[in-house]
PDB file of C-alpha atoms in Angstrom:
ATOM      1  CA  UNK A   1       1.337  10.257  17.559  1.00  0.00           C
ATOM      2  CA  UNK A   2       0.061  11.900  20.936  1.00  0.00           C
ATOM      3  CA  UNK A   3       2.412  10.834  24.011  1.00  0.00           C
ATOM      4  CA  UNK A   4      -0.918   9.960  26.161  1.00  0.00           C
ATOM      5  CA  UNK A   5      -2.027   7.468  23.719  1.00  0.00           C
ATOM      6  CA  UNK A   6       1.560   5.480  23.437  1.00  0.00           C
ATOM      7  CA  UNK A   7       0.742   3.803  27.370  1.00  0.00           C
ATOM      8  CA  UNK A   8      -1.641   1.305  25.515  1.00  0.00           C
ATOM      9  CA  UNK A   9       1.339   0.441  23.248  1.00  0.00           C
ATOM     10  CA  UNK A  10       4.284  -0.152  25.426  1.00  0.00           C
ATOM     11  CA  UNK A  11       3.063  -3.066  26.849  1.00  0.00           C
ATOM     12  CA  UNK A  12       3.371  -4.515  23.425  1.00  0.00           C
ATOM     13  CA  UNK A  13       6.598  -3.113  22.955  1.00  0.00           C
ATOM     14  CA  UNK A  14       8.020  -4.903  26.713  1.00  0.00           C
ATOM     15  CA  UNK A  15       8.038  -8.449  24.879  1.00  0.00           C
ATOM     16  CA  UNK A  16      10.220  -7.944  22.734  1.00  0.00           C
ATOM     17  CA  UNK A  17      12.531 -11.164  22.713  1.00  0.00           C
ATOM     18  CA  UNK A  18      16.382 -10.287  23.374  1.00  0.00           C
ATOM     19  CA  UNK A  19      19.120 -12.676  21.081  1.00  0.00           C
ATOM     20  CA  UNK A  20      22.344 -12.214  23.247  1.00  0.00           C
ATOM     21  CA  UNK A  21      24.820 -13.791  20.522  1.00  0.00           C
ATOM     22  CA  UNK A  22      23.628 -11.636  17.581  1.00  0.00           C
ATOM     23  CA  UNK A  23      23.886  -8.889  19.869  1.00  0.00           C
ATOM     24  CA  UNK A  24      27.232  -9.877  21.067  1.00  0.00           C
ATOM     25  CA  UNK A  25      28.203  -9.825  17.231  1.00  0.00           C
ATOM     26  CA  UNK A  26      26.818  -6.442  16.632  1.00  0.00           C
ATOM     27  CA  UNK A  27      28.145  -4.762  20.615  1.00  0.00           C
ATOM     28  CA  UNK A  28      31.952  -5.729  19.144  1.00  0.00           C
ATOM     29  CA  UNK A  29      31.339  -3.984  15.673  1.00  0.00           C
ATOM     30  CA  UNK A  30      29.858  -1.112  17.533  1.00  0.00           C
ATOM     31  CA  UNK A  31      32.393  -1.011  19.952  1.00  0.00           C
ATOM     32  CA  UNK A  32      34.870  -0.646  17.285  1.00  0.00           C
ATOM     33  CA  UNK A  33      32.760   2.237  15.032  1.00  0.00           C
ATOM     34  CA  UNK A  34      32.708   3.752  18.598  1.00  0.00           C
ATOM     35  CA  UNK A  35      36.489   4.567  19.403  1.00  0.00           C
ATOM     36  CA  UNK A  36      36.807   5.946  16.062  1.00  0.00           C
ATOM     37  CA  UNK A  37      33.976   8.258  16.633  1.00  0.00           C
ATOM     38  CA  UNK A  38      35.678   9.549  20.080  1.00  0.00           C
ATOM     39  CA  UNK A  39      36.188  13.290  20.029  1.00  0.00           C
ATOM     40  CA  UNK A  40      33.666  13.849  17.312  1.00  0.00           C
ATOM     41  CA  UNK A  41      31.919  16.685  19.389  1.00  0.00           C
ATOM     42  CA  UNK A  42      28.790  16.251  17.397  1.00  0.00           C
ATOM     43  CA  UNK A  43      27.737  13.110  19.403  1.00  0.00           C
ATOM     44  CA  UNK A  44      27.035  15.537  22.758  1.00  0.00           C
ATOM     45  CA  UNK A  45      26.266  13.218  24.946  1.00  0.00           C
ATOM     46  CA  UNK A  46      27.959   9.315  24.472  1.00  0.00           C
ATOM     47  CA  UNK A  47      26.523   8.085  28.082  1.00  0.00           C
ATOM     48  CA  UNK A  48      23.274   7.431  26.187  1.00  0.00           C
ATOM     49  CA  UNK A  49      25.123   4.724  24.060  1.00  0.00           C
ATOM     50  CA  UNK A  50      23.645   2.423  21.582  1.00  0.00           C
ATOM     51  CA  UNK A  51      20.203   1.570  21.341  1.00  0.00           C
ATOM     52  CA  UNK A  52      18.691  -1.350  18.118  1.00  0.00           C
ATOM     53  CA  UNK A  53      15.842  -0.973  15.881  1.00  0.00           C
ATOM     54  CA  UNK A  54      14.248  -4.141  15.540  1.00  0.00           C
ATOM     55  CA  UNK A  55      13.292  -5.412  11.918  1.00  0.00           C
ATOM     56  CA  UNK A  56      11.139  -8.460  11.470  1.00  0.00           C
ATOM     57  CA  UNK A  57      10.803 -11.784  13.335  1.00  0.00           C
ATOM     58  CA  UNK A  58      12.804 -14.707  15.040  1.00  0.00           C
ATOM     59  CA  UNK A  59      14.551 -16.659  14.009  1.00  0.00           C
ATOM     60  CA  UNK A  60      15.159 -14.249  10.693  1.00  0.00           C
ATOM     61  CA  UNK A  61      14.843 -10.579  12.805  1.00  0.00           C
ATOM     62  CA  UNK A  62      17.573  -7.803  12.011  1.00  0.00           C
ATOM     63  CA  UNK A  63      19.069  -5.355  14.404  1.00  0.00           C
ATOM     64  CA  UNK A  64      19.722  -2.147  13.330  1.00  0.00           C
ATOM     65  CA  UNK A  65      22.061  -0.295  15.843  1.00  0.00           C
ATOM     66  CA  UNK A  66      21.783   3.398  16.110  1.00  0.00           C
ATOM     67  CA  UNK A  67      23.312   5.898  18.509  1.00  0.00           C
ATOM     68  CA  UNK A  68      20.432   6.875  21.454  1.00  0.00           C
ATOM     69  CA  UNK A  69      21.276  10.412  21.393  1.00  0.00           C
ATOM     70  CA  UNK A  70      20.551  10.407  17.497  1.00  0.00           C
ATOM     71  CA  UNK A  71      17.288   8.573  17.737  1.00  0.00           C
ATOM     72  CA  UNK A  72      15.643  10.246  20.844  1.00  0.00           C
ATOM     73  CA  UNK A  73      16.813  13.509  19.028  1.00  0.00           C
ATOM     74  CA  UNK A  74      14.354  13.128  16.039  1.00  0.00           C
ATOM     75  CA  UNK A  75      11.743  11.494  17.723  1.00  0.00           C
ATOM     76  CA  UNK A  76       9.521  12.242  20.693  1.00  0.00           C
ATOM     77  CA  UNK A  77       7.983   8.649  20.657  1.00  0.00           C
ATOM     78  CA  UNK A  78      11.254   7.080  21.280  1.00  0.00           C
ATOM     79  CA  UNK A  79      12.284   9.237  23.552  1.00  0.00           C
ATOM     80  CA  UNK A  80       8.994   8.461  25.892  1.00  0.00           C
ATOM     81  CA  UNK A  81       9.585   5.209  25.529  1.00  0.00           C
ATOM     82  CA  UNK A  82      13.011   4.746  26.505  1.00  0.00           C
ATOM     83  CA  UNK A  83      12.317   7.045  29.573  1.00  0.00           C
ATOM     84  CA  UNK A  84       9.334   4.715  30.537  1.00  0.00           C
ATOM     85  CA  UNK A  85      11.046   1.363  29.668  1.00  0.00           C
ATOM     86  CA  UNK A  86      14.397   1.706  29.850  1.00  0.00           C
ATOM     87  CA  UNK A  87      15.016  -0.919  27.296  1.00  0.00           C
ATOM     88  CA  UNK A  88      17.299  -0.183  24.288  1.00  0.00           C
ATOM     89  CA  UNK A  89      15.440  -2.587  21.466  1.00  0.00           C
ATOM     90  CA  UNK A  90      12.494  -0.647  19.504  1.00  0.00           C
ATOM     91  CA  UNK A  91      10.616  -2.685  16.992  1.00  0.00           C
ATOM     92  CA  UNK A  92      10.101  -1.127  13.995  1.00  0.00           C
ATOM     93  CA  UNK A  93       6.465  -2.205  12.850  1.00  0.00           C
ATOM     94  CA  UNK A  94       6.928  -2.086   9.029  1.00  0.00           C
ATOM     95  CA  UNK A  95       7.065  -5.076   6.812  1.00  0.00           C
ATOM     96  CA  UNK A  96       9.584  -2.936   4.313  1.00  0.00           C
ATOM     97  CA  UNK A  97      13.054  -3.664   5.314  1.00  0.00           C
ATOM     98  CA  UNK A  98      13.881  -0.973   2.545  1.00  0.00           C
ATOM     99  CA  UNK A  99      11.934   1.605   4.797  1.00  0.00           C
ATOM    100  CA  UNK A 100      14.028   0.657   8.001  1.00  0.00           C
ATOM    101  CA  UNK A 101      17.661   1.010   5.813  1.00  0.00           C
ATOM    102  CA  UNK A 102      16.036   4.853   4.672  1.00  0.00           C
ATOM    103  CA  UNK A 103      14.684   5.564   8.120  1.00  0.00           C
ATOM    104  CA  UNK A 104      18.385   4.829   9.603  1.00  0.00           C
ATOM    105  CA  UNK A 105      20.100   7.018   6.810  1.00  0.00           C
ATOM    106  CA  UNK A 106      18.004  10.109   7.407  1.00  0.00           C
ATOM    107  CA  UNK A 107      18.675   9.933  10.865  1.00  0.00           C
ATOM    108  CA  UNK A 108      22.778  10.425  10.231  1.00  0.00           C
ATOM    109  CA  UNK A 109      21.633  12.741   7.726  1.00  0.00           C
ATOM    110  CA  UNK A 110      18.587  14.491   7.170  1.00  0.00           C
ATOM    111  CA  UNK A 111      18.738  13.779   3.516  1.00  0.00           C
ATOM    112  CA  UNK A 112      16.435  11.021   1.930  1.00  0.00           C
ATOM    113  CA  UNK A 113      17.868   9.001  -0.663  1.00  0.00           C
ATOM    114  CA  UNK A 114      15.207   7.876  -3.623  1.00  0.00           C
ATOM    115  CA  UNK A 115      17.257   6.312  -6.750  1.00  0.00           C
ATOM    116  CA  UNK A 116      14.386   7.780  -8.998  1.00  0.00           C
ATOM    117  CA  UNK A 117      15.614  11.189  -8.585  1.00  0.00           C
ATOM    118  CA  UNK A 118      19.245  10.700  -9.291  1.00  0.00           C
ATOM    119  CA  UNK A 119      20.480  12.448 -12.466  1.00  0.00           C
ATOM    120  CA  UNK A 120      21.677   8.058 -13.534  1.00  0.00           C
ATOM    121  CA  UNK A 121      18.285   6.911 -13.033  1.00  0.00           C
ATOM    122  CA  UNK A 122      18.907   5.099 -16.319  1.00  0.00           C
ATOM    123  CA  UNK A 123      21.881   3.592 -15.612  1.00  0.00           C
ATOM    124  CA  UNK A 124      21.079   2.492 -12.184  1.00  0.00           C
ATOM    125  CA  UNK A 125      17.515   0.768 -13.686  1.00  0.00           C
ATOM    126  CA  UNK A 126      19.297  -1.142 -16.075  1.00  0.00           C
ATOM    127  CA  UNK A 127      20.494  -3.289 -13.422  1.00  0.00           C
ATOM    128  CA  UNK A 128      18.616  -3.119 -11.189  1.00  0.00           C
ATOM    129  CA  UNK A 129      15.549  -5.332 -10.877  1.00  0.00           C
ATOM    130  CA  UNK A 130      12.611  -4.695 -13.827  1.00  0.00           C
ATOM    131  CA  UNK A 131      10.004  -3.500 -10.601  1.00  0.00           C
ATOM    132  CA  UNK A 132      12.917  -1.303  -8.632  1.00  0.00           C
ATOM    133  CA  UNK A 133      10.537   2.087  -9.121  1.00  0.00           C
ATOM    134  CA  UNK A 134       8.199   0.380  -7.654  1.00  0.00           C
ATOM    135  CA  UNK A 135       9.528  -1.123  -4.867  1.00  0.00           C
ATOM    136  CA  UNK A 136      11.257   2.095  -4.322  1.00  0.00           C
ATOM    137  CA  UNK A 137       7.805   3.882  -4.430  1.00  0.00           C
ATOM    138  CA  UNK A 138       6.425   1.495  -1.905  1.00  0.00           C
ATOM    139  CA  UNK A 139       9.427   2.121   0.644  1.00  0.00           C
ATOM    140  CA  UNK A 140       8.637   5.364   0.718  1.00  0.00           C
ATOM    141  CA  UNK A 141       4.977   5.212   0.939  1.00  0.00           C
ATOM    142  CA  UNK A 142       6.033   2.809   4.094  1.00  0.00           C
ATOM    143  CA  UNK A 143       8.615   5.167   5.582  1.00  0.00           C
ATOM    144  CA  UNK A 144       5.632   7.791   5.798  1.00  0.00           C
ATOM    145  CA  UNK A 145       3.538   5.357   7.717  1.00  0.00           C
ATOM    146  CA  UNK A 146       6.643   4.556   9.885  1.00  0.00           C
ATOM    147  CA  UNK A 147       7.903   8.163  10.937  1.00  0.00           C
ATOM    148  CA  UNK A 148       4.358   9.082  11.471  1.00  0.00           C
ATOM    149  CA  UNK A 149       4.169   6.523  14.281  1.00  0.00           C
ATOM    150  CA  UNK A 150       7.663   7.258  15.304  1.00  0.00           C
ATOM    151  CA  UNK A 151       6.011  11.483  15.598  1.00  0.00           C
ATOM    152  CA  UNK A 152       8.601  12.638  12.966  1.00  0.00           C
ATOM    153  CA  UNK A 153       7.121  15.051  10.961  1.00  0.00           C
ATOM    154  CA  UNK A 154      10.647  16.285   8.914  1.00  0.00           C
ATOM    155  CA  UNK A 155      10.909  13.076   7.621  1.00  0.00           C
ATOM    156  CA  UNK A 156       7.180  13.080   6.525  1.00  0.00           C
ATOM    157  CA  UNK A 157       7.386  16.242   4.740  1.00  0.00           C
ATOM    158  CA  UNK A 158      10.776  14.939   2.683  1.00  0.00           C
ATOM    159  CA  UNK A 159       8.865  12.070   1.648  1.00  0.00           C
ATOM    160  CA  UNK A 160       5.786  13.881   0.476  1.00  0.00           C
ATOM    161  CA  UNK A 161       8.281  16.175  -1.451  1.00  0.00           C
ATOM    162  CA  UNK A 162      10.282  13.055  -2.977  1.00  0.00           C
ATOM    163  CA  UNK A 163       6.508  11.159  -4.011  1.00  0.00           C
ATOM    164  CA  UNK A 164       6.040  14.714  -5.572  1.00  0.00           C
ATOM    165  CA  UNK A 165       8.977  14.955  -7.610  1.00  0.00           C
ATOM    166  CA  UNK A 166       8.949  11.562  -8.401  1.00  0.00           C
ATOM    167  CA  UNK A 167       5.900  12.192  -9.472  1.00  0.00           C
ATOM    168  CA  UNK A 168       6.812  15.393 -11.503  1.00  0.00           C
ATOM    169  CA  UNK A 169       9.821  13.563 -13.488  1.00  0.00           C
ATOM    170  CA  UNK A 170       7.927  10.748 -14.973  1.00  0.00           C
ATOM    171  CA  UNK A 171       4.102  12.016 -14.828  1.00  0.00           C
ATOM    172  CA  UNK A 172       2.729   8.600 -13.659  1.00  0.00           C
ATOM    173  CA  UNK A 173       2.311   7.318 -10.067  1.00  0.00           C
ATOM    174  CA  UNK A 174       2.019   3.553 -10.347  1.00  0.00           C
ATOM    175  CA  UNK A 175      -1.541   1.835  -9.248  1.00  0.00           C
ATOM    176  CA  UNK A 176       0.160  -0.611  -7.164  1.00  0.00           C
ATOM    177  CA  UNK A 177       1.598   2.299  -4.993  1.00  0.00           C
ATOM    178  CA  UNK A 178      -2.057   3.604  -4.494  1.00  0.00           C
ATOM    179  CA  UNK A 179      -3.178   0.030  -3.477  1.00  0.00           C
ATOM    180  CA  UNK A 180       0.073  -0.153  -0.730  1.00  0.00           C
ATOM    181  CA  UNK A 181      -0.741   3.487   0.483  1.00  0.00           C
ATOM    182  CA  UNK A 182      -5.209   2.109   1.023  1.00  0.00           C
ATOM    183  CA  UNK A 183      -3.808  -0.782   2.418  1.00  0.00           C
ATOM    184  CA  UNK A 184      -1.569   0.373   5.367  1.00  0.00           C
ATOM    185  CA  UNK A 185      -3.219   3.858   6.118  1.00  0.00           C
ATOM    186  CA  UNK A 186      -6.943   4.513   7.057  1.00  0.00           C
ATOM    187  CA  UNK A 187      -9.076   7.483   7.375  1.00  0.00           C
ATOM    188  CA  UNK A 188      -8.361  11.051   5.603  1.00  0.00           C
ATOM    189  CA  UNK A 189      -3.961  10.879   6.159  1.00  0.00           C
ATOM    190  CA  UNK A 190      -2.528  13.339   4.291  1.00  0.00           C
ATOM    191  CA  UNK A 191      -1.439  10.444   2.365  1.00  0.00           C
ATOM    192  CA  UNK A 192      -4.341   9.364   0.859  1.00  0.00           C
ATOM    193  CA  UNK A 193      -4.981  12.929   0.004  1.00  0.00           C
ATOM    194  CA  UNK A 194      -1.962  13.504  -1.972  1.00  0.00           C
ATOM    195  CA  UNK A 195      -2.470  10.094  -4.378  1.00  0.00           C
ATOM    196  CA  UNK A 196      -6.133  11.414  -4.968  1.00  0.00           C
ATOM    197  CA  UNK A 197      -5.315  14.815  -6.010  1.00  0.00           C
ATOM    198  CA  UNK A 198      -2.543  13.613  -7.993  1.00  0.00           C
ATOM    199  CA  UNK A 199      -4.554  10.937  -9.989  1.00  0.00           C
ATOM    200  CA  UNK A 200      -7.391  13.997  -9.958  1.00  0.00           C
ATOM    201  CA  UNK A 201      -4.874  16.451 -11.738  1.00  0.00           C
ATOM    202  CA  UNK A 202      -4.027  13.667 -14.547  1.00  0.00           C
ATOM    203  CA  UNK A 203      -6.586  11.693 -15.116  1.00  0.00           C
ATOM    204  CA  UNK A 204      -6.805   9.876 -18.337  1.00  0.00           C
ATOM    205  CA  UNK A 205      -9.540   8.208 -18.898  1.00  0.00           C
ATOM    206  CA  UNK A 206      -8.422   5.298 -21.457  1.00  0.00           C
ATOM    207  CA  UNK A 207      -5.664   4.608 -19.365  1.00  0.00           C
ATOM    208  CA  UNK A 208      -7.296   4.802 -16.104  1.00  0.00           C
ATOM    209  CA  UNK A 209      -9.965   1.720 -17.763  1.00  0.00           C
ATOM    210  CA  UNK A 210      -7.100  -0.125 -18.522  1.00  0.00           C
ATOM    211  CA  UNK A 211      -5.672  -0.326 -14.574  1.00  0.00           C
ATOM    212  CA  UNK A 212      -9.329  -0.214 -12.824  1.00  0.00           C
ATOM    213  CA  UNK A 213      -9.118  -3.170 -11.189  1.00  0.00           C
ATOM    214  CA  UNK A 214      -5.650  -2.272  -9.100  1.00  0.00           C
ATOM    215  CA  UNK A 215      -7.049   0.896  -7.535  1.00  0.00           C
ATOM    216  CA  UNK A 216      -8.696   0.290  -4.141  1.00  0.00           C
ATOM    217  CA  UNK A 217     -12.111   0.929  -3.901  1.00  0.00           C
ATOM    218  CA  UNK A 218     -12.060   3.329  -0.940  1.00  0.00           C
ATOM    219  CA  UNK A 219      -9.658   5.532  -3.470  1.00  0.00           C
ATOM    220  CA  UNK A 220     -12.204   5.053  -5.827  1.00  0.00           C
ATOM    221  CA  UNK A 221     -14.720   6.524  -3.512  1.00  0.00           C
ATOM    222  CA  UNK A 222     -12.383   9.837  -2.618  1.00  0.00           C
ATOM    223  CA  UNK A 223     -11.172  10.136  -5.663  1.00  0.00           C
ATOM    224  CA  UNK A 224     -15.413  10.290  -6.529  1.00  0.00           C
ATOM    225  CA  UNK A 225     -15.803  12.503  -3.856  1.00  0.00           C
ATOM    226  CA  UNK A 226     -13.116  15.271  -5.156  1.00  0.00           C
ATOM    227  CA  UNK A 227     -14.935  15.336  -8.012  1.00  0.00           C
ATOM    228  CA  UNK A 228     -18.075  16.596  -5.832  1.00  0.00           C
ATOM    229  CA  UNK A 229     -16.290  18.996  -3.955  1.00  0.00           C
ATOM    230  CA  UNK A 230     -14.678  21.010  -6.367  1.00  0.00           C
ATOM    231  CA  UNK A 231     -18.358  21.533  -8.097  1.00  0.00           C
ATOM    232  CA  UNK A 232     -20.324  24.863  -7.577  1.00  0.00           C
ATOM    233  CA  UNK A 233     -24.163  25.599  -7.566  1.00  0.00           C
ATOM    234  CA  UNK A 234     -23.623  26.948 -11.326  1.00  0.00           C
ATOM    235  CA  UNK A 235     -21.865  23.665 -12.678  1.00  0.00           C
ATOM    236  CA  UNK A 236     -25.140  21.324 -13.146  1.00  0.00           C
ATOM    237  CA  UNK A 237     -24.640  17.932 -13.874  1.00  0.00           C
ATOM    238  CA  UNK A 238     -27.732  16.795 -14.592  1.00  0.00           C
ATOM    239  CA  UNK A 239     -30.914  19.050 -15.543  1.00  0.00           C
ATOM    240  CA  UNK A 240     -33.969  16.748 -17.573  1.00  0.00           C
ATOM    241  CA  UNK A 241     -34.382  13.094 -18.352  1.00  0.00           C
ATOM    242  CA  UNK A 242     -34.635  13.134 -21.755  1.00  0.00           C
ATOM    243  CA  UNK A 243     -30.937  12.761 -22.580  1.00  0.00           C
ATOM    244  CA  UNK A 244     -31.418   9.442 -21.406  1.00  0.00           C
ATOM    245  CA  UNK A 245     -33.349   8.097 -23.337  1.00  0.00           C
ATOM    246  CA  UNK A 246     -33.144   5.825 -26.029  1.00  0.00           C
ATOM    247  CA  UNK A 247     -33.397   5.993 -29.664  1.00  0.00           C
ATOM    248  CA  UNK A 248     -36.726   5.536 -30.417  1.00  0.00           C
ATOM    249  CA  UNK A 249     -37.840   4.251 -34.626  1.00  0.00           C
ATOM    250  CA  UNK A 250     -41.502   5.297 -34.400  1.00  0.00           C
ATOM    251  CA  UNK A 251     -40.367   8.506 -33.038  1.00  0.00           C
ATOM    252  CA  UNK A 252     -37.182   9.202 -34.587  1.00  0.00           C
ATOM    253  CA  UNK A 253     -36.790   7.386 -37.524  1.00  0.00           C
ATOM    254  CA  UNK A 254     -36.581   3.682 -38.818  1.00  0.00           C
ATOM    255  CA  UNK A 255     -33.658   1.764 -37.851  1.00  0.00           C
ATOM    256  CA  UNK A 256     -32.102   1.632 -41.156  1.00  0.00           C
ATOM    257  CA  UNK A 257     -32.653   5.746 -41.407  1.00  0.00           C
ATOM    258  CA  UNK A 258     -29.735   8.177 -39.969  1.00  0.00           C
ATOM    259  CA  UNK A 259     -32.789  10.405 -38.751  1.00  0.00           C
ATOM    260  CA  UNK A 260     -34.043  13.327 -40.793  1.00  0.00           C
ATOM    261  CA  UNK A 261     -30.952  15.394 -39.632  1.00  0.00           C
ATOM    262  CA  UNK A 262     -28.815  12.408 -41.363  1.00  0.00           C
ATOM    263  CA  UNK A 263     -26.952  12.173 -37.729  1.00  0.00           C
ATOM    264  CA  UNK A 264     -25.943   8.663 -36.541  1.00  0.00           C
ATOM    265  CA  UNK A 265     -28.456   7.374 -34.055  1.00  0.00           C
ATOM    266  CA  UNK A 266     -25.852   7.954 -31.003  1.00  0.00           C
ATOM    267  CA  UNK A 267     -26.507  11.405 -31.705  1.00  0.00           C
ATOM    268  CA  UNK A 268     -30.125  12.110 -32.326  1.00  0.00           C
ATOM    269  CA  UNK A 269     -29.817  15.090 -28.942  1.00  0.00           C
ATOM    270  CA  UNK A 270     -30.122  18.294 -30.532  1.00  0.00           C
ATOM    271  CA  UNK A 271     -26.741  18.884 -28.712  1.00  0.00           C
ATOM    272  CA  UNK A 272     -27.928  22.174 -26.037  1.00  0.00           C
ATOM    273  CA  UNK A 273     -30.768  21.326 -24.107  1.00  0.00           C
ATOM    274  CA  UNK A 274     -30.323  18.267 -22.753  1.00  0.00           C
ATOM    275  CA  UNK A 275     -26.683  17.014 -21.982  1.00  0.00           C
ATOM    276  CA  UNK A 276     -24.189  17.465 -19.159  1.00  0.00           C
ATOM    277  CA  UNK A 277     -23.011  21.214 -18.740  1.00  0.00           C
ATOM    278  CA  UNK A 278     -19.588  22.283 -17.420  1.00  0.00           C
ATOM    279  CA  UNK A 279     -19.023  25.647 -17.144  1.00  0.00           C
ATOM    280  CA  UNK A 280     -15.537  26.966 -18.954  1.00  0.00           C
ATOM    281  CA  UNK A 281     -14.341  28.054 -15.303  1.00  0.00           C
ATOM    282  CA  UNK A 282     -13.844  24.487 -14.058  1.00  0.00           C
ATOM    283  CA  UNK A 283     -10.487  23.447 -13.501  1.00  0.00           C
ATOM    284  CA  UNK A 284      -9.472  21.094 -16.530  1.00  0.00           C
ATOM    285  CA  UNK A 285      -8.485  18.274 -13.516  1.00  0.00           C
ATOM    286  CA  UNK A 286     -11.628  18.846 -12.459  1.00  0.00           C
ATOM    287  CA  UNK A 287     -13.458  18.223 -16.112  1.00  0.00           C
ATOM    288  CA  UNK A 288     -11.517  14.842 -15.912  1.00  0.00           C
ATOM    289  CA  UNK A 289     -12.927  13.662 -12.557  1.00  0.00           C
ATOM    290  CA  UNK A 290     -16.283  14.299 -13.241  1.00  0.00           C
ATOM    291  CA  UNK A 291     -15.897  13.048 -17.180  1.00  0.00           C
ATOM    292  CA  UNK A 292     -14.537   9.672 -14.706  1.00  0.00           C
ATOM    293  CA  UNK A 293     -17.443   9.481 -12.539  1.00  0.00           C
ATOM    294  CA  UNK A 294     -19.780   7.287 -14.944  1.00  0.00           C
ATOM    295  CA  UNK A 295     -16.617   4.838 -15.114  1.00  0.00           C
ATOM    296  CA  UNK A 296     -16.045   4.718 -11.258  1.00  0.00           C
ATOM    297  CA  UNK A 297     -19.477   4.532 -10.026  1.00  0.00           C
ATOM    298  CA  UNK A 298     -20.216   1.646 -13.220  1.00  0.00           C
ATOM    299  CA  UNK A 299     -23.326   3.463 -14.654  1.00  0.00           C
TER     300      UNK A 299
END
């Protein structure tokens, strides 16, 4: 997020309503966290105290408390807007509270946390609840989104890594994750891209006919237009009409004969002149996208 363009936004950010007993509450739990943490020479500068992420809406909104120094440290965008405001509440504008908890534990850490990835995945699934990939897949795809906007580009590299290996370890990226990342992105994000190529490099067709209907359209379109751009002048497409047409009885045959070849009907082409050409060089995901593009454009 460029600094210039965040003076349209603060304005927004100035109303943000203040709950004095909840943050009585949460000053007294700090201030206790706060003399243990005295002479820990990590925290450089204390002055800067605490500052809350805000999560959600009265009467039900969550503070999350985190130490200034840490916050402004990772991100330029708070940092400009604690300088320009001087208020110590920044709402966090995600609707995944899962998101928020991940966002406050990389901060304290630099690590990212995804349960997927942990050597007792299938321990930890059997209780949790039956959609917890999912839902865990979603957070992330949020916590993106949210350290774009808060300009913090480590973050957004660890979660492109963690979508990847998720990714890797189970060969399957959930159509309900695409529809979350189309909904709460727009434009070409690096995102977007990502899903798309992924889809691209393991397409199946029969299973892809199956879950049609949860994929956005716009993916549908880029996912289409992938297909395009990874075609060169020598890999035709299309080249005469007549594998088009239909079986014809006064031409071909009567419609109880096979044809004089004895081929079924389906297959009265001759087989070389007049069907779709790939050349052996294209990429295999590449075969599979355009193979898909009858399905996706419904022709």
């Amino acid at each position: 997020m460029v600094k210039e363009n965040l003076d349209e936004v603060v304005t927004s950010w100035l109303d943000v309503t203040n709950d004095s007993e909840q943050c009585d509450a949460v000053d007294e739990r700090l201030a206790k966290r706060r003399r243990l943490e005295k002479g820990v020479s990590w925290f450089v500068d204390d002055s800067l105290g605490i500052m809350f992420f805000t999560f959600g809406k009265r009467p039900n909104q969550k503070l999350f408390p985190v130490h200034t120094e840490v916050a402004c440290r990772y991100s330029s965008v708070i940092t400009f807007y604690i300088d320009r405001t001087g208020l110590t509440r920044y709402p966090l504008f995600t609707k995944s509270e899962d998101a928020a908890r991940l966002l406050m534990k990389w901060l304290y850490s630099q690590k990212l946390e995804v349960l997927q990835l942990e050597d007792d995945w299938e321990k930890i699934q059997a209780h949790a609840t039956p959609n917890a990939a999912k839902e865990e897949d979603a957070a992330l795809v949020e916590l993106w989104v949210l350290a774009d906007k808060l300009d913090i580009g480590a973050l957004q590299n660890q979660v492109i890594k963690a979508i990847d290996d998720v990714y890797k370890d189970f060969e399957y990226v959930f159509p309900e994750t695409i529809a979350v990342v189309y909904k709460i992105t727009s434009g070409p994000c690096e995102l977007r891209k990502l899903f798309v190529r992924i889809t691209a490099n393991d397409f199946e067709r029969d299973n892809f006919i199956k879950e049609e209907k949860s994929y956005p359209r716009e993916f549908l379109r880029d996912l289409v237009l992938l297909g395009f751009g990874r075609l060169g002048d020598n890999q035709f497409i299309y080249q005469d009409p007549d594998a088009f047409y239909v079986y014809d009885t006064e031409v071909d045959g009567t419609e109880d004969s096979e044809g004089e070849s004895g081929e079924e009907c389906d297959d009265w082409s001759d087989g070389k002149e007049n069907v779709v050409e790939v050349v052996p060089e294209m990429p295999s995901s590449t075969r599979k996208v355009v193979h898909g593009l009858g399905l996706l454009l419904n022709v």
